[in-house]
Short mmCIF file of C-alpha atoms in Angstrom, two decimals:
data_model
loop_
_atom_site.label_atom_id
_atom_site.label_comp_id
_atom_site.label_asym_id
_atom_site.label_seq_id
_atom_site.Cartn_x
_atom_site.Cartn_y
_atom_site.Cartn_z
CA UNK A 204 8.56 165.21 42.63
CA UNK A 205 11.20 165.22 45.37
CA UNK A 206 14.63 164.02 44.24
CA UNK A 207 17.23 162.58 46.59
CA UNK A 208 20.04 165.01 47.35
CA UNK A 209 22.80 162.75 46.01
CA UNK A 210 21.00 162.71 42.63
CA UNK A 211 20.02 166.36 42.65
CA UNK A 212 23.58 167.52 43.38
CA UNK A 213 25.50 164.96 41.33
CA UNK A 214 28.46 166.72 39.65
CA UNK A 215 27.92 167.61 35.98
CA UNK A 216 31.54 168.52 35.13
CA UNK A 217 35.01 167.43 36.23
CA UNK A 218 35.35 170.74 38.06
CA UNK A 219 32.49 169.75 40.40
CA UNK A 220 34.11 166.44 41.38
CA UNK A 221 35.93 166.77 44.71
CA UNK A 222 38.97 164.99 46.18
CA UNK A 223 39.93 163.26 42.90
CA UNK A 224 42.16 165.81 41.09
CA UNK A 225 44.64 163.11 40.00
CA UNK A 226 41.85 161.53 37.95
CA UNK A 227 39.81 164.51 36.76
CA UNK A 228 42.88 166.40 35.52
CA UNK A 229 44.13 163.36 33.59
CA UNK A 230 40.76 162.70 31.93
CA UNK A 231 40.34 166.39 31.12
CA UNK A 232 43.76 166.51 29.48
CA UNK A 233 42.96 163.44 27.39
CA UNK A 234 39.80 165.13 26.11
CA UNK A 235 41.72 168.31 25.25
CA UNK A 236 44.52 166.44 23.46
CA UNK A 237 42.22 163.92 21.78
CA UNK A 238 44.38 161.05 23.02
CA UNK A 239 41.88 158.81 24.74
CA UNK A 240 42.20 155.10 25.42
CA UNK A 241 39.74 152.47 24.27
CA UNK A 242 39.04 150.99 27.76
CA UNK A 243 39.07 152.45 31.28
CA UNK A 244 38.64 150.85 34.68
CA UNK A 245 37.59 153.00 37.64
CA UNK A 246 38.02 151.38 41.05
CA UNK A 247 37.47 152.56 44.62
CA UNK A 248 35.07 152.39 47.55
CA UNK A 249 31.44 153.36 47.19
CA UNK A 250 30.42 156.99 46.86
CA UNK A 251 33.80 158.26 45.64
CA UNK A 252 32.67 159.35 42.15
CA UNK A 253 33.38 156.38 39.85
CA UNK A 254 30.05 156.29 38.03
CA UNK A 255 29.78 160.09 38.08
CA UNK A 256 33.20 160.49 36.42
CA UNK A 257 32.32 157.76 33.93
CA UNK A 258 29.19 159.68 32.88
CA UNK A 259 31.00 163.02 32.68
CA UNK A 260 33.83 161.47 30.65
CA UNK A 261 31.39 159.73 28.29
CA UNK A 262 29.46 162.95 27.85
CA UNK A 263 32.67 164.91 27.17
CA UNK A 264 33.75 162.35 24.55
CA UNK A 265 30.48 162.88 22.71
CA UNK A 266 30.05 166.64 23.32
CA UNK A 267 30.42 168.91 20.30
CA UNK A 268 31.56 171.97 22.28
CA UNK A 269 33.79 170.90 25.16
CA UNK A 270 35.11 173.60 27.51
CA UNK A 271 38.64 172.89 28.78
CA UNK A 272 37.94 169.18 28.69
CA UNK A 273 34.53 169.48 30.38
CA UNK A 274 31.22 168.87 28.56
CA UNK A 275 29.35 172.07 27.79
CA UNK A 276 26.05 170.71 29.22
CA UNK A 277 24.18 172.95 26.74
CA UNK A 278 24.23 171.13 23.42
CA UNK A 279 21.58 168.61 22.44
CA UNK A 280 23.90 165.69 23.02
CA UNK A 281 24.72 166.80 26.59
CA UNK A 282 21.07 167.39 27.43
CA UNK A 283 20.09 164.01 25.97
CA UNK A 284 22.87 162.33 27.99
CA UNK A 285 21.65 164.03 31.20
CA UNK A 286 18.15 162.69 30.51
CA UNK A 287 19.51 159.18 29.75
CA UNK A 288 18.03 159.50 26.26
CA UNK A 289 21.27 159.25 24.28
CA UNK A 290 21.43 155.88 22.57
CA UNK A 291 25.18 156.08 22.04
CA UNK A 292 25.97 156.07 25.77
CA UNK A 293 24.87 152.69 27.10
CA UNK A 294 24.93 152.02 30.84
CA UNK A 295 24.93 148.38 31.89
CA UNK A 296 24.48 147.05 35.42
CA UNK A 297 26.67 143.95 35.50
CA UNK A 298 24.95 142.74 38.66
CA UNK A 299 21.79 141.97 36.66
CA UNK A 300 23.30 141.59 33.19
CA UNK A 301 26.36 139.49 33.92
CA UNK A 302 25.74 136.30 31.99
CA UNK A 303 27.73 135.12 28.98
CA UNK A 304 24.65 135.69 26.78
CA UNK A 305 24.53 139.35 27.85
CA UNK A 306 28.23 139.69 26.99
CA UNK A 307 27.69 138.17 23.56
CA UNK A 308 24.80 140.56 22.85
CA UNK A 309 27.02 143.49 23.85
CA UNK A 310 29.82 142.25 21.61
CA UNK A 311 27.48 141.96 18.62
CA UNK A 312 25.82 145.37 19.22
CA UNK A 313 29.21 147.08 19.53
CA UNK A 314 29.93 146.38 15.86
CA UNK A 315 27.25 148.85 14.74
CA UNK A 316 28.30 152.48 14.33
CA UNK A 317 26.93 155.19 16.69
CA UNK A 318 23.74 157.02 15.70
CA UNK A 319 24.49 160.63 16.69
CA UNK A 320 27.94 160.83 18.30
CA UNK A 321 31.55 160.13 17.37
CA UNK A 322 31.70 157.18 19.75
CA UNK A 323 29.51 154.44 21.12
CA UNK A 324 30.40 154.25 24.81
CA UNK A 325 29.61 151.38 27.15
CA UNK A 326 29.60 152.16 30.88
CA UNK A 327 29.65 148.83 32.78
CA UNK A 328 28.95 149.41 36.47
CA UNK A 329 29.94 146.79 39.09
CA UNK A 330 31.91 145.00 36.40
CA UNK A 331 33.23 142.47 38.95
CA UNK A 332 29.75 140.90 38.93
CA UNK A 333 30.26 139.58 35.41
CA UNK A 334 30.64 135.83 35.27
CA UNK A 335 33.97 134.31 34.24
CA UNK A 336 32.49 133.24 30.90
CA UNK A 337 31.17 136.77 30.32
CA UNK A 338 34.62 138.21 31.00
CA UNK A 339 36.14 135.77 28.53
CA UNK A 340 33.52 136.65 25.91
CA UNK A 341 34.49 140.33 26.17
CA UNK A 342 38.27 139.85 26.15
CA UNK A 343 38.82 140.26 22.43
CA UNK A 344 36.55 143.24 21.87
CA UNK A 345 37.98 145.04 24.94
CA UNK A 346 41.49 144.43 23.65
CA UNK A 347 40.80 145.50 20.05
CA UNK A 348 37.41 147.23 19.81
CA UNK A 349 36.18 149.03 16.68
CA UNK A 350 37.41 152.63 16.41
CA UNK A 351 34.01 154.00 17.39
CA UNK A 352 33.69 151.96 20.63
CA UNK A 353 35.00 152.80 24.09
CA UNK A 354 34.51 150.98 27.40
CA UNK A 355 34.35 152.57 30.84
CA UNK A 356 34.09 150.04 33.66
CA UNK A 357 33.61 150.68 37.38
CA UNK A 358 34.05 148.35 40.33
CA UNK A 359 34.32 148.38 44.12
CA UNK A 360 36.01 144.97 44.23
CA UNK A 361 39.05 145.11 41.97
CA UNK A 362 40.35 141.70 43.12
CA UNK A 363 37.38 140.00 41.42
CA UNK A 364 38.22 141.39 37.99
CA UNK A 365 40.25 139.00 35.84
CA UNK A 366 43.91 139.97 35.30
CA UNK A 367 43.37 139.60 31.55
CA UNK A 368 40.77 142.40 31.73
CA UNK A 369 42.96 144.59 33.95
CA UNK A 370 45.85 144.42 31.52
CA UNK A 371 43.66 145.77 28.70
CA UNK A 372 42.42 148.87 30.55
CA UNK A 373 43.69 152.18 31.86
CA UNK A 374 43.14 151.86 35.58
CA UNK A 375 42.22 154.79 37.87
CA UNK A 376 42.03 154.41 41.65
CA UNK A 377 39.51 156.68 43.37
CA UNK A 378 40.49 157.72 46.89
CA UNK A 379 38.11 158.14 49.79
CA UNK A 380 36.83 161.70 49.86
CA UNK A 381 38.46 163.77 52.59
CA UNK A 382 36.31 164.57 55.60
CA UNK A 383 36.80 168.31 55.25
CA UNK A 384 35.72 168.19 51.58
CA UNK A 385 32.56 166.27 52.44
CA UNK A 386 31.74 168.70 55.27
CA UNK A 387 32.23 171.71 52.96
CA UNK A 388 30.00 170.11 50.34
CA UNK A 389 27.30 169.44 52.94
CA UNK A 390 27.43 173.10 54.02
CA UNK A 391 27.02 174.19 50.37
CA UNK A 392 24.06 171.85 49.83
CA UNK A 393 22.37 173.05 53.03
CA UNK A 394 22.77 176.68 51.98
CA UNK A 395 21.22 175.88 48.60
CA UNK A 396 18.34 174.03 50.27
CA UNK A 397 17.79 176.67 52.97
CA UNK A 398 18.67 174.25 55.80
CA UNK A 399 20.21 175.46 59.06
CA UNK A 400 23.41 173.58 59.96
CA UNK A 401 26.67 174.36 61.76
CA UNK A 402 30.16 173.00 61.17
CA UNK A 403 30.09 170.37 63.95
CA UNK A 404 27.07 168.37 62.70
CA UNK A 405 28.40 168.69 59.14
CA UNK A 406 31.72 167.19 60.30
CA UNK A 407 29.91 164.41 62.16
CA UNK A 408 27.95 163.52 59.00
CA UNK A 409 31.20 163.56 57.01
CA UNK A 410 32.95 161.27 59.51
CA UNK A 411 29.98 158.89 59.62
CA UNK A 412 29.98 158.66 55.80
CA UNK A 413 33.51 157.21 55.91
CA UNK A 414 34.76 158.84 52.73
CA UNK A 415 31.62 158.39 50.61
CA UNK A 416 29.84 161.49 49.31
CA UNK A 417 26.69 159.58 48.40
CA UNK A 418 26.45 158.19 51.94
CA UNK A 419 26.95 161.69 53.36
CA UNK A 420 24.14 163.19 51.28
CA UNK A 421 21.86 160.26 52.12
CA UNK A 422 22.51 160.89 55.83
CA UNK A 423 21.81 164.58 55.28
CA UNK A 424 18.51 163.62 53.63
CA UNK A 425 17.53 161.68 56.77
CA UNK A 426 18.56 164.55 59.02
CA UNK A 427 16.47 167.01 57.01
CA UNK A 428 13.47 164.68 57.30
CA UNK A 429 14.06 164.62 61.06
CA UNK A 430 14.53 168.38 61.47
CA UNK A 431 15.46 171.32 59.26
CA UNK A 432 17.57 172.71 62.10
CA UNK A 433 20.37 170.19 62.10
CA UNK A 434 22.46 169.76 65.28
CA UNK A 435 24.75 167.06 66.70
CA UNK A 436 21.74 165.46 68.43
CA UNK A 437 19.77 165.52 65.17
CA UNK A 438 22.51 163.59 63.37
CA UNK A 439 22.78 161.07 66.23
CA UNK A 440 19.03 160.46 66.31
CA UNK A 441 18.62 160.29 62.53
CA UNK A 442 21.49 157.89 61.97
CA UNK A 443 20.85 155.70 65.03
CA UNK A 444 24.38 156.14 66.36
CA UNK A 445 25.07 156.70 70.02
CA UNK A 446 25.14 160.31 71.13
CA UNK A 447 28.61 161.70 71.61
CA UNK A 448 27.99 162.07 75.35
CA UNK A 449 27.04 158.41 75.73
CA UNK A 450 29.99 157.32 73.60
CA UNK A 451 32.55 159.20 75.65
CA UNK A 452 30.75 158.13 78.82
CA UNK A 453 31.50 154.50 77.90
CA UNK A 454 35.14 155.36 77.20
CA UNK A 455 35.45 157.00 80.61
CA UNK A 456 33.72 154.04 82.30
CA UNK A 457 36.29 151.66 80.81
CA UNK A 458 39.18 153.94 81.71
CA UNK A 459 37.87 154.42 85.28
CA UNK A 460 36.91 150.71 85.62
CA UNK A 461 33.31 151.58 86.43
CA UNK A 462 31.11 148.71 85.13
CA UNK A 463 27.97 150.12 86.79
CA UNK A 464 28.23 153.32 84.76
CA UNK A 465 28.81 151.35 81.57
CA UNK A 466 25.77 149.14 82.17
CA UNK A 467 23.56 152.19 82.87
CA UNK A 468 24.59 153.74 79.55
CA UNK A 469 23.99 150.49 77.67
CA UNK A 470 20.54 150.18 79.26
CA UNK A 471 19.62 153.72 78.19
CA UNK A 472 20.90 153.25 74.64
CA UNK A 473 19.12 149.90 74.31
CA UNK A 474 15.83 151.45 75.45
CA UNK A 475 16.27 153.99 72.64
CA UNK A 476 16.73 151.18 70.09
CA UNK A 477 20.39 151.86 69.42
CA UNK A 478 22.16 149.17 67.41
CA UNK A 479 24.59 147.40 69.74
CA UNK A 480 26.82 146.19 66.92
CA UNK A 481 27.08 149.72 65.52
CA UNK A 482 27.86 150.96 69.04
CA UNK A 483 30.67 148.40 69.32
CA UNK A 484 32.13 149.58 66.02
CA UNK A 485 31.96 153.21 67.19
CA UNK A 486 33.78 152.29 70.39
CA UNK A 487 36.54 150.65 68.34
CA UNK A 488 36.91 153.85 66.32
CA UNK A 489 37.07 156.00 69.46
CA UNK A 490 39.59 153.74 71.18
CA UNK A 491 41.67 153.99 68.03
CA UNK A 492 41.59 157.76 68.60
CA UNK A 493 42.59 157.22 72.23
CA UNK A 494 45.50 155.02 71.10
CA UNK A 495 46.79 157.71 68.74
CA UNK A 496 46.45 160.32 71.49
CA UNK A 497 48.47 158.05 73.78
CA UNK A 498 51.33 157.08 71.45
CA UNK A 499 51.55 160.13 69.17
CA UNK A 500 49.94 163.19 70.76
CA UNK A 501 51.53 165.48 68.19
CA UNK A 502 49.57 163.77 65.36
CA UNK A 503 46.11 164.82 66.48
CA UNK A 504 45.24 165.76 62.88
CA UNK A 505 44.69 162.08 62.01
CA UNK A 506 42.23 161.57 64.85
CA UNK A 507 38.64 161.23 63.64
CA UNK A 508 36.68 163.34 66.10
CA UNK A 509 35.26 166.80 66.60
CA UNK A 510 37.69 169.53 67.72
CA UNK A 511 35.84 169.93 71.03
CA UNK A 512 36.46 166.25 71.85
CA UNK A 513 40.26 166.27 71.63
CA UNK A 514 40.79 167.24 75.25
CA UNK A 515 38.49 164.45 76.45
CA UNK A 516 40.45 161.94 74.39
CA UNK A 517 43.72 163.17 75.90
CA UNK A 518 42.35 162.72 79.42
CA UNK A 519 41.20 159.16 78.68
CA UNK A 520 44.54 158.34 77.02
CA UNK A 521 46.40 159.46 80.16
CA UNK A 522 44.58 156.78 82.19
CA UNK A 523 45.40 153.82 79.92
CA UNK A 524 48.64 152.32 78.64
CA UNK A 525 49.01 151.68 74.88
CA UNK A 526 49.12 147.92 75.51
CA UNK A 527 45.87 148.07 77.45
CA UNK A 528 44.19 150.16 74.72
CA UNK A 529 45.17 147.59 72.10
CA UNK A 530 43.77 144.81 74.30
CA UNK A 531 40.50 146.75 74.52
CA UNK A 532 40.33 147.17 70.74
CA UNK A 533 40.97 143.44 70.25
CA UNK A 534 38.26 142.56 72.76
CA UNK A 535 35.74 144.89 71.07
CA UNK A 536 36.66 143.43 67.68
CA UNK A 537 35.97 139.90 68.92
CA UNK A 538 32.66 141.11 70.38
CA UNK A 539 31.67 142.60 67.01
CA UNK A 540 32.38 139.28 65.28
CA UNK A 541 30.42 137.38 67.91
CA UNK A 542 27.41 139.66 67.54
CA UNK A 543 26.90 138.66 63.90
CA UNK A 544 25.47 135.30 64.96
CA UNK A 545 24.31 136.20 68.45
CA UNK A 546 20.89 135.72 69.98
CA UNK A 547 21.20 138.85 72.16
CA UNK A 548 23.61 141.57 71.10
CA UNK A 549 22.85 143.50 74.27
CA UNK A 550 24.11 140.66 76.47
CA UNK A 551 27.27 140.36 74.36
CA UNK A 552 27.88 144.10 74.68
CA UNK A 553 27.30 144.07 78.43
CA UNK A 554 29.58 141.07 78.99
CA UNK A 555 32.30 142.71 76.91
CA UNK A 556 32.10 145.99 78.84
CA UNK A 557 32.09 144.21 82.21
CA UNK A 558 35.31 142.44 81.20
CA UNK A 559 36.85 145.70 79.99
CA UNK A 560 35.83 147.62 83.12
CA UNK A 561 36.99 144.96 85.57
CA UNK A 562 40.00 143.53 83.70
CA UNK A 563 38.33 140.11 83.63
CA UNK A 564 39.90 138.01 80.90
CA UNK A 565 37.88 135.59 78.76
CA UNK A 566 38.09 131.99 79.92
CA UNK A 567 41.24 130.43 78.53
CA UNK A 568 41.54 127.22 80.55
CA UNK A 569 42.21 125.18 77.46
CA UNK A 570 44.58 127.70 75.87
CA UNK A 571 48.29 126.86 76.16
CA UNK A 572 50.66 129.14 78.02
CA UNK A 573 52.65 130.44 75.09
CA UNK A 574 55.37 131.76 77.36
CA UNK A 575 55.91 128.31 78.84
CA UNK A 576 55.87 126.70 75.39
CA UNK A 577 58.46 129.18 74.12
CA UNK A 578 60.68 128.52 77.17
CA UNK A 579 60.55 124.79 76.57
CA UNK A 580 61.41 125.25 72.88
CA UNK A 581 64.33 127.50 73.82
CA UNK A 582 65.62 124.87 76.28
CA UNK A 583 65.47 122.12 73.64
CA UNK A 584 67.23 124.31 71.08
CA UNK A 585 69.95 125.12 73.61
CA UNK A 586 70.50 121.40 74.32
CA UNK A 587 70.77 120.66 70.62
CA UNK A 588 73.23 123.50 70.03
CA UNK A 589 75.40 122.21 72.89
CA UNK A 590 75.31 118.69 71.55
CA UNK A 591 73.43 117.40 74.59
CA UNK A 592 70.53 115.10 73.71
CA UNK A 593 67.17 115.85 75.24
CA UNK A 594 66.37 113.92 78.38
CA UNK A 595 64.96 110.52 77.43
CA UNK A 596 61.29 110.13 78.16
CA UNK A 597 59.77 107.03 79.64
CA UNK A 598 58.40 104.83 76.94
CA UNK A 599 54.70 104.24 77.30
CA UNK A 600 53.68 100.78 76.26
CA UNK A 601 50.36 100.16 74.57
CA UNK A 602 49.06 98.30 77.66
CA UNK A 603 49.77 101.34 79.85
CA UNK A 604 47.67 103.53 77.60
CA UNK A 605 44.45 101.52 77.58
CA UNK A 606 42.86 99.04 79.92
CA UNK A 607 39.58 97.63 78.72
CA UNK A 608 37.88 94.38 79.63
CA UNK A 609 37.14 92.30 76.53
CA UNK A 610 33.87 90.90 77.91
CA UNK A 611 30.84 92.32 76.10
CA UNK A 612 32.99 94.15 73.57
CA UNK A 613 31.12 94.46 70.26
CA UNK A 614 32.92 95.58 67.10
CA UNK A 615 31.22 98.42 65.14
CA UNK A 616 31.24 96.93 61.64
CA UNK A 617 30.50 100.26 59.89
CA UNK A 618 33.23 102.17 61.78
CA UNK A 619 35.23 102.98 58.63
CA UNK A 620 32.15 104.53 57.03
CA UNK A 621 31.44 106.54 60.20
CA UNK A 622 34.99 107.91 60.32
CA UNK A 623 34.73 108.92 56.65
CA UNK A 624 31.53 110.82 57.44
CA UNK A 625 33.18 112.45 60.46
CA UNK A 626 35.95 113.86 58.26
CA UNK A 627 33.24 116.01 56.67
CA UNK A 628 30.90 116.57 59.62
CA UNK A 629 33.61 117.13 62.27
CA UNK A 630 36.93 117.42 60.40
CA UNK A 631 38.94 118.41 63.48
CA UNK A 632 38.04 115.03 65.03
CA UNK A 633 37.64 112.87 61.94
CA UNK A 634 41.19 113.41 60.72
CA UNK A 635 42.58 111.80 63.92
CA UNK A 636 40.41 108.68 63.58
CA UNK A 637 42.47 107.33 60.66
CA UNK A 638 43.23 103.63 61.27
CA UNK A 639 41.14 103.46 64.45
CA UNK A 640 38.63 100.80 65.50
CA UNK A 641 35.32 101.38 67.28
CA UNK A 642 33.54 99.11 69.74
CA UNK A 643 30.43 99.23 71.91
CA UNK A 644 30.54 98.06 75.50
CA UNK A 645 27.26 98.63 77.40
CA UNK A 646 26.72 102.44 77.17
CA UNK A 647 30.38 103.13 76.32
CA UNK A 648 31.90 103.88 72.93
CA UNK A 649 35.38 102.32 72.90
CA UNK A 650 37.91 103.78 70.44
CA UNK A 651 41.17 101.95 69.90
CA UNK A 652 43.63 104.27 68.12
CA UNK A 653 47.29 105.25 68.13
CA UNK A 654 46.12 108.88 68.16
CA UNK A 655 44.49 108.44 71.56
CA UNK A 656 46.27 111.32 73.29
CA UNK A 657 45.20 113.83 70.65
CA UNK A 658 41.60 112.59 70.64
CA UNK A 659 41.41 112.72 74.44
CA UNK A 660 42.32 116.40 74.24
CA UNK A 661 39.82 117.13 71.49
CA UNK A 662 36.97 115.14 73.06
CA UNK A 663 37.39 116.31 76.63
CA UNK A 664 34.87 114.87 79.09
CA UNK A 665 31.75 117.02 79.36
CA UNK A 666 32.69 119.26 76.43
CA UNK A 667 30.23 120.31 73.77
CA UNK A 668 32.27 118.68 71.03
CA UNK A 669 32.22 115.37 72.93
CA UNK A 670 28.42 115.48 73.14
CA UNK A 671 28.16 116.24 69.41
CA UNK A 672 30.54 113.40 68.62
CA UNK A 673 28.67 110.83 70.74
CA UNK A 674 25.33 111.93 69.33
CA UNK A 675 26.64 111.59 65.76
CA UNK A 676 28.01 108.08 66.34
CA UNK A 677 24.85 107.05 68.22
CA UNK A 678 22.71 108.04 65.24
CA UNK A 679 24.84 105.93 62.92
CA UNK A 680 24.93 102.77 65.06
CA UNK A 681 21.30 103.17 66.24
CA UNK A 682 22.35 102.79 69.85
CA UNK A 683 22.50 105.40 72.64
CA UNK A 684 26.13 105.93 73.60
CA UNK A 685 26.49 108.11 76.67
CA UNK A 686 30.21 107.84 77.43
CA UNK A 687 33.44 107.12 75.63
CA UNK A 688 36.81 105.57 76.37
CA UNK A 689 39.82 106.25 74.16
CA UNK A 690 43.16 104.45 74.20
CA UNK A 691 45.39 102.04 72.35
CA UNK A 692 45.85 98.33 72.97
CA UNK A 693 47.45 95.95 70.51
CA UNK A 694 45.44 92.98 71.77
CA UNK A 695 42.20 94.59 70.58
CA UNK A 696 42.27 93.39 66.99
CA UNK A 697 39.79 94.15 64.23
CA UNK A 698 37.65 91.16 65.19
CA UNK A 699 36.85 92.75 68.51
CA UNK A 700 37.48 89.52 70.43
CA UNK A 701 40.32 87.71 72.13
CA UNK A 702 40.45 84.25 73.62
CA UNK A 703 38.46 85.20 76.69
CA UNK A 704 35.88 86.95 74.57
CA UNK A 705 35.65 83.94 72.29
CA UNK A 706 35.08 81.63 75.24
CA UNK A 707 32.36 83.96 76.63
CA UNK A 708 30.66 84.12 73.29
CA UNK A 709 31.14 80.47 72.23
CA UNK A 710 27.43 79.57 72.44
CA UNK A 711 26.76 82.15 69.74
CA UNK A 712 28.90 80.08 67.35
CA UNK A 713 27.05 76.68 68.00
CA UNK A 714 24.88 75.03 65.42
CA UNK A 715 21.24 74.06 66.17
CA UNK A 716 22.28 70.39 66.66
CA UNK A 717 24.98 71.41 69.16
CA UNK A 718 22.44 73.40 71.17
CA UNK A 719 19.96 70.48 71.22
CA UNK A 720 22.62 67.98 72.34
CA UNK A 721 23.78 70.29 75.12
CA UNK A 722 20.20 70.78 76.28
CA UNK A 723 19.48 67.04 76.38
CA UNK A 724 22.71 66.40 78.30
CA UNK A 725 21.54 68.92 80.86
CA UNK A 726 18.25 67.12 81.39
CA UNK A 727 16.13 69.57 79.44
CA UNK A 728 13.17 68.13 77.55
CA UNK A 729 13.55 69.00 73.90
CA UNK A 730 10.80 68.69 71.33
CA UNK A 731 11.63 69.33 67.69
CA UNK A 732 8.67 70.54 65.61
#
């Protein structure tokens, strides 16, 4: 049965592990000296060798015939460990066994002595997935385990591991595997598998893997399935990334301000089912290379690209200023974020490239001019330093801020409850409605508040947030409110009426007898049934 390359070529000794000498040498020396800790924590990004080193270390601890700190891989214990048949090396996936009950079972089982080996070793992968209660249940046994028990934990998210666990472990940080090491390993695997590959596609696979050997071998698996003669085009097609020609074509289009060329490339890539979000991320990476070529041309060794592409990057860098390149990277980053919830990623990508190619800035009509704000702050500070008070501003009286006719003004009795709900549904608006009063006047929603200026800015006429706000209030009062008026007027008290309003609404306060008497006085025939 076919076995995935990352499993088939998983290192069996510390010597086979690449790019982690600071860890493998330390663990090997501990095996040789016999001075091993009771708990270890391996942390780092995916595919850097955490679980592999945990298995090798566990096997070496149990091996009867270690060779310079490496397991011999020939004794019965080593063979049983390779076949996952050794009961004294227990691997636990914390993602599916992370409850407090699982931790208690582990704690109870750890008390029993090992069956065949010197130690009973627990390898807990993705340990950050343990629940807080599970961590707490393991605290004591991790701190003071029986002499025959050792823990090796691995995680990609160190910040989720409790500090009380961290303090009880020897911690080892796995670095991302260097691109050249991954490329060399890919070349070795291809030679062993009889696959034709050159250095350039091997480097492209290594760069795409982003420091993870497992990812690199998985990509190589896809490339082999696509073609056993692996080229740059093979890697691009198999991984779904944009071809290098298309990628640099987009860079040149932005540098030359040629939106037509950029749109043609996007159309072609879209027709070939290329992922637009992945393309945006690749463009960010390449513009990062352009930025380095522009600001530090002597540091080309830190640029992530093929050697044949360096000259192209230099040419593009000569056409753009560093400030402009950073603006482009920011714009592409915002586009990537937007794509995560977008209906059409293609449209987002096209709009972004049109802006980049034509220097069109996103609409910022509502954004403040920070330069002007800073100038005004500087002027005020200067006045204060010189002992000159700021120019007095004209006092705005409540009447100047709101003019509303009282006739037909109806108080919204449940306004306090509505504002409480708005603090959750629309917190940016609800917080400014503290102490306000709401009224209905024909199709208008009238809001009387001392925070009127702030609310007017938030609920600008015709804005989407205004429509959401009116719709929310309309649903609560069961009345269609199409417009709003916001201001502050002291005369509008909580009753929602003043003298004029009371006079207009006086008939509503009459008793039945008063109504009958008024009708008779007016010559209206009244019959009481």
